[in-house]
XYZ file of C-alpha atoms in Angstrom:
264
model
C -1.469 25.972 -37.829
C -3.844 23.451 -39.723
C -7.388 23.809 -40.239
C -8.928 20.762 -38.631
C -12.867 19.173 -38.709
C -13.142 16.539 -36.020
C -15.551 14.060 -35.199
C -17.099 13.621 -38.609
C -19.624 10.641 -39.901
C -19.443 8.710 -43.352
C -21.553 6.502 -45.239
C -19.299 3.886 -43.818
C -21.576 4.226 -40.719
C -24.334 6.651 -40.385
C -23.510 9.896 -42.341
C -25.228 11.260 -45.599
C -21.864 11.904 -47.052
C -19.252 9.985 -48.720
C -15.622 10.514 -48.108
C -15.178 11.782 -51.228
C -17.963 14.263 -50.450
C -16.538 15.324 -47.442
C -13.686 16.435 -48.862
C -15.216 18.439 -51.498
C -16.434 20.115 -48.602
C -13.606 20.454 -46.087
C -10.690 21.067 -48.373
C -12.353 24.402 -50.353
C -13.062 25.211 -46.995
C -9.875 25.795 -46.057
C -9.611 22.778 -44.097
C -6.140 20.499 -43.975
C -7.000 17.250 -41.870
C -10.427 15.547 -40.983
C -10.457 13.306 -38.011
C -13.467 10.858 -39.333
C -15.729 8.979 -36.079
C -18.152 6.130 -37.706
C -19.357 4.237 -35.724
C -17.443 1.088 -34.469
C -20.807 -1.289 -34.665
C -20.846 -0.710 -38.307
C -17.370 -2.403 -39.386
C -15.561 -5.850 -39.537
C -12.112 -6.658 -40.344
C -12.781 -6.143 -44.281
C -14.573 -3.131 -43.725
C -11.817 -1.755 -42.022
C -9.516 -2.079 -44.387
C -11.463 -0.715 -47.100
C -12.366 2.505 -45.261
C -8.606 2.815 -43.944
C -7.915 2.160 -47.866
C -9.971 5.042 -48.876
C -9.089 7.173 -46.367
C -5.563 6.999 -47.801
C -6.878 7.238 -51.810
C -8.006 10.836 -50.633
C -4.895 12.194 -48.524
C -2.468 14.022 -50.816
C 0.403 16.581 -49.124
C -2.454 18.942 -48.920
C -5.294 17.073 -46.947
C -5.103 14.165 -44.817
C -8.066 11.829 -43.484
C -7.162 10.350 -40.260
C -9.698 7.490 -39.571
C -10.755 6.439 -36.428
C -14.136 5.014 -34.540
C -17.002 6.102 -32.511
C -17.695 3.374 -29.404
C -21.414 2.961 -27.996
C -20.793 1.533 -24.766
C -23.024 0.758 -21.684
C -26.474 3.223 -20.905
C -25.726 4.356 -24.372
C -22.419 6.590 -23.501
C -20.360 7.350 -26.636
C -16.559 7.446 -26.699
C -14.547 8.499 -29.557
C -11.322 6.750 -30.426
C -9.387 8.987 -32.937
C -6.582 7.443 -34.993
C -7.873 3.970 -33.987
C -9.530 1.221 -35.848
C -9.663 -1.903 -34.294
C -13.279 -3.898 -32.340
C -12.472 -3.061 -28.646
C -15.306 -6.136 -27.971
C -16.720 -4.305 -24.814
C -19.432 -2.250 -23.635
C -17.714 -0.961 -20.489
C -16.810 2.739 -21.032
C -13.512 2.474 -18.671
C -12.182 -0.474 -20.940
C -13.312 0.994 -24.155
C -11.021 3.605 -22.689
C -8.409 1.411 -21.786
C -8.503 -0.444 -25.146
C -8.360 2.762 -27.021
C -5.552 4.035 -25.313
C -3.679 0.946 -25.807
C -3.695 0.870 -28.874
C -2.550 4.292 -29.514
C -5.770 6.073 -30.126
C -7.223 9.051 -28.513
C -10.162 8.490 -26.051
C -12.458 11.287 -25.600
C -15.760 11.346 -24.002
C -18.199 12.137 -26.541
C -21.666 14.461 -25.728
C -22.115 13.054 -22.416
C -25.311 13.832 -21.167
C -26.017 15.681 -17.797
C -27.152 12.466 -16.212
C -23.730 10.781 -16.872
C -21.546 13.279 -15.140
C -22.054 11.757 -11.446
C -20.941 8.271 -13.262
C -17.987 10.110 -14.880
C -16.690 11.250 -12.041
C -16.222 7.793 -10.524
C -14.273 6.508 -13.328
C -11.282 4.954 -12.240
C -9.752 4.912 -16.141
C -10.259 8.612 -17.457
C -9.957 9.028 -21.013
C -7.466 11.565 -22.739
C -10.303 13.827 -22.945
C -13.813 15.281 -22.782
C -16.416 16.487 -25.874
C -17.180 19.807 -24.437
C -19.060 20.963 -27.271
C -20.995 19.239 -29.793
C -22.435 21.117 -32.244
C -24.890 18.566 -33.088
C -25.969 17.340 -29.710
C -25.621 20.940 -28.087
C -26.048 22.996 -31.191
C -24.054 25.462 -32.867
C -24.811 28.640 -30.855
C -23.213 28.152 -27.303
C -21.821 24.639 -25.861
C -23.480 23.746 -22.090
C -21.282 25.393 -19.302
C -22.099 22.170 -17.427
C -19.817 20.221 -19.282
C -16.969 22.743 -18.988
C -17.430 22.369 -15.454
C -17.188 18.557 -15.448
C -14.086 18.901 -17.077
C -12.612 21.003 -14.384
C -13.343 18.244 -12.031
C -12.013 15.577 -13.936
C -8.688 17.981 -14.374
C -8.370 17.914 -10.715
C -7.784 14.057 -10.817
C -6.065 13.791 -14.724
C -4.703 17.511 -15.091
C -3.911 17.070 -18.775
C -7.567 15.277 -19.253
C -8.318 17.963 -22.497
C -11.276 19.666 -23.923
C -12.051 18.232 -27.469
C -14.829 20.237 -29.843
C -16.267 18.297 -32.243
C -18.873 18.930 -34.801
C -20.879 15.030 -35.184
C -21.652 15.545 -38.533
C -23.875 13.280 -40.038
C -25.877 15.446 -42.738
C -25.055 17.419 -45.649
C -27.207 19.961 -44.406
C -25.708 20.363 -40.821
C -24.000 23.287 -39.322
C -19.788 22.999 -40.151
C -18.676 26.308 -38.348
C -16.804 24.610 -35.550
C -13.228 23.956 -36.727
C -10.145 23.499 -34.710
C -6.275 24.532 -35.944
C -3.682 22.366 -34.902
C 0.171 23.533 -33.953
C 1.724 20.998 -36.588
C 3.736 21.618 -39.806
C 3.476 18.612 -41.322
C 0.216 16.443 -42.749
C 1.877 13.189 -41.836
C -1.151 11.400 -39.478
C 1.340 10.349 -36.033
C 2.048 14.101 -36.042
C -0.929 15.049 -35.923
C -2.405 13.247 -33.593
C 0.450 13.905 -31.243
C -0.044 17.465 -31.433
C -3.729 16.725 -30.275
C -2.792 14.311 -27.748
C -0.532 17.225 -26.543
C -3.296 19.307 -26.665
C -1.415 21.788 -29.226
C -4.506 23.116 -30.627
C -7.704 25.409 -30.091
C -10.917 25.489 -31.685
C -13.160 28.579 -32.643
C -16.454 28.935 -34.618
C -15.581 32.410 -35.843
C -16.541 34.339 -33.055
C -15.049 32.421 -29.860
C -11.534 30.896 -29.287
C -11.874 27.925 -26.967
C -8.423 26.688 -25.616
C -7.632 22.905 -25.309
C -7.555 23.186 -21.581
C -11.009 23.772 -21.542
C -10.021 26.702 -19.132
C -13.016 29.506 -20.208
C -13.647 32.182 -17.723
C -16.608 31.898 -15.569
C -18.437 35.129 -16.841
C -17.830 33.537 -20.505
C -19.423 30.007 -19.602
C -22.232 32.547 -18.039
C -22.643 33.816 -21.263
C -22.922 30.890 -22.866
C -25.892 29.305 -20.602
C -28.902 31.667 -21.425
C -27.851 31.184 -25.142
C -27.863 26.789 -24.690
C -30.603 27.087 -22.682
C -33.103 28.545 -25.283
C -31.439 26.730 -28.012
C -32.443 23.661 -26.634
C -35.892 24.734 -25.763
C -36.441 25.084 -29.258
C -34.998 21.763 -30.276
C -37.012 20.204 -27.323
C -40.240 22.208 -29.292
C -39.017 20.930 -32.783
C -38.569 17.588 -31.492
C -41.808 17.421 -29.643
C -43.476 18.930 -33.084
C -42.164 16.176 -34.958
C -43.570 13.448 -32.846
C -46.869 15.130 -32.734
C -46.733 14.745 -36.815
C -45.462 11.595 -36.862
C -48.736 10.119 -34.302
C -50.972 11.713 -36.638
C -49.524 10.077 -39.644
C -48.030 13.466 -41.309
C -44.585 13.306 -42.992
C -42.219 16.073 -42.564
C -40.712 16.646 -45.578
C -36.868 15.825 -46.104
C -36.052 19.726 -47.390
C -37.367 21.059 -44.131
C -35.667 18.742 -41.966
C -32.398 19.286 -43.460
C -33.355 23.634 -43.134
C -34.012 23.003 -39.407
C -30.928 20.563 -39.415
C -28.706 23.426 -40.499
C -30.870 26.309 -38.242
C -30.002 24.308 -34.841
């Protein structure tokens, strides 16, 4: 099993972090393969092939960058397209799908929000899978049961429709607990992406295993509700705090919003 970090931002988009840095990170950590997300609006042609370029530079036969592209598509829905870089040239979330998919990427649904589901469930292209935790968007102590639940639905229509954890991370200072370890022997990038396609792989922050199915007992995703619940009261509080400063003309200083970046 490989240690994996998924859905991770560079300065090629909107990330603090370099590649470089993010591997001074990942690989002490433990960590074998990062799939890497920036965001598709960011690149050309040229760009591509200098961040495909580097991505390479820092794979050896212990560590592997796969790169691959974040999509913002219509009423600002995000959807991931591991292994792939190539402009899709669409805003419609079923043929960013389609598009990713064709070209042998990975589609996955990234964050949705809770007003999205309805419109996700009358997709007629579903993607190869669902973000059902984001420790940036839903914070690092408990992912929203909701989104679990979507995912059952979808499974009812696409049965091997996934669950993909991810952590977004854009800062240095950002929580990194949420890992996933992949059923592969081998750092060469097809294989590992198979193996996720497959869905050959789990994720865990240290305390919970979370199977690629997505298939978490009820009483678990009960757990897990009181604990999202108050964590995003208090990001709704911080965020509301912040605004507050920001009408009055008072700076919060960088150091404590990378602390609170790395509390929630």
């Amino acid at each position: 099993m490989l240690k994996a970090a998924i859905h991770i931002h560079s300065t090629y988009s909107d990330g603090e972090l370099t590649l470089r840095q993010l591997r001074e990170i990942f690989a002490p950590a433990g960590c074998s393969v990062v799939l890497t997300s920036d965001h598709a609006e960011a690149f050309d042609q040229k760009k591509f092939e200098r961040y495909s370029a580097e991505c390479e530079a820092l794979s050896d036969p212990g560590f592997r960058f796969i790169p691959g592209l974040e999509f913002e598509c219509d009423q600002r829905m995000h959807i991931l397209g591991y292994g792939l870089l190539a402009l899709l040239g669409t805003k419609s979330p079923e043929e960013v799908i389609r598009g990713i998919e064709s070209r042998g990427g990975i589609s996955v649904i990234a964050h949705p929000k809770n007003t999205m589901f309805e419109w996700i469930e009358r997709f007629n292209m579903l993607p190869s899978g669902l973000e059902v935790w984001n420790t940036k968007y839903d914070g690092q102590y408990a992912p929203r049961p909701e989104t679990f639940r979507l995912l059952a639905s979808l499974q009812r229509r696409k049965p091997e429709l996934l669950a993909f954890y991810g952590q977004d991370l854009h800062w240095e200072r950002q929580c990194r607990k949420l890992f996933n370890w992949v059923s592969v022997k081998t750092l060469e990038r097809d294989s590992i992406l198979e193996a996720f396609r497959r869905g050959q792989y789990h994720a865990g922050d240290g305390e919970l295993e979370l199977p690629s199915s997505g298939g978490v007992p009820e009483e678990v995703l009960a757990r897990f509700g009181p604990i999202q619940n108050r964590s995003a009261r208090l990001r709704h509080w911080m965020k509301c705090a912040k605004e507050t400063a920001d009408s009055v003309g008072i700076t919060v200083p960088n150091s404590i919003k990378s602390n609170l970046r790395r509390i929630f």
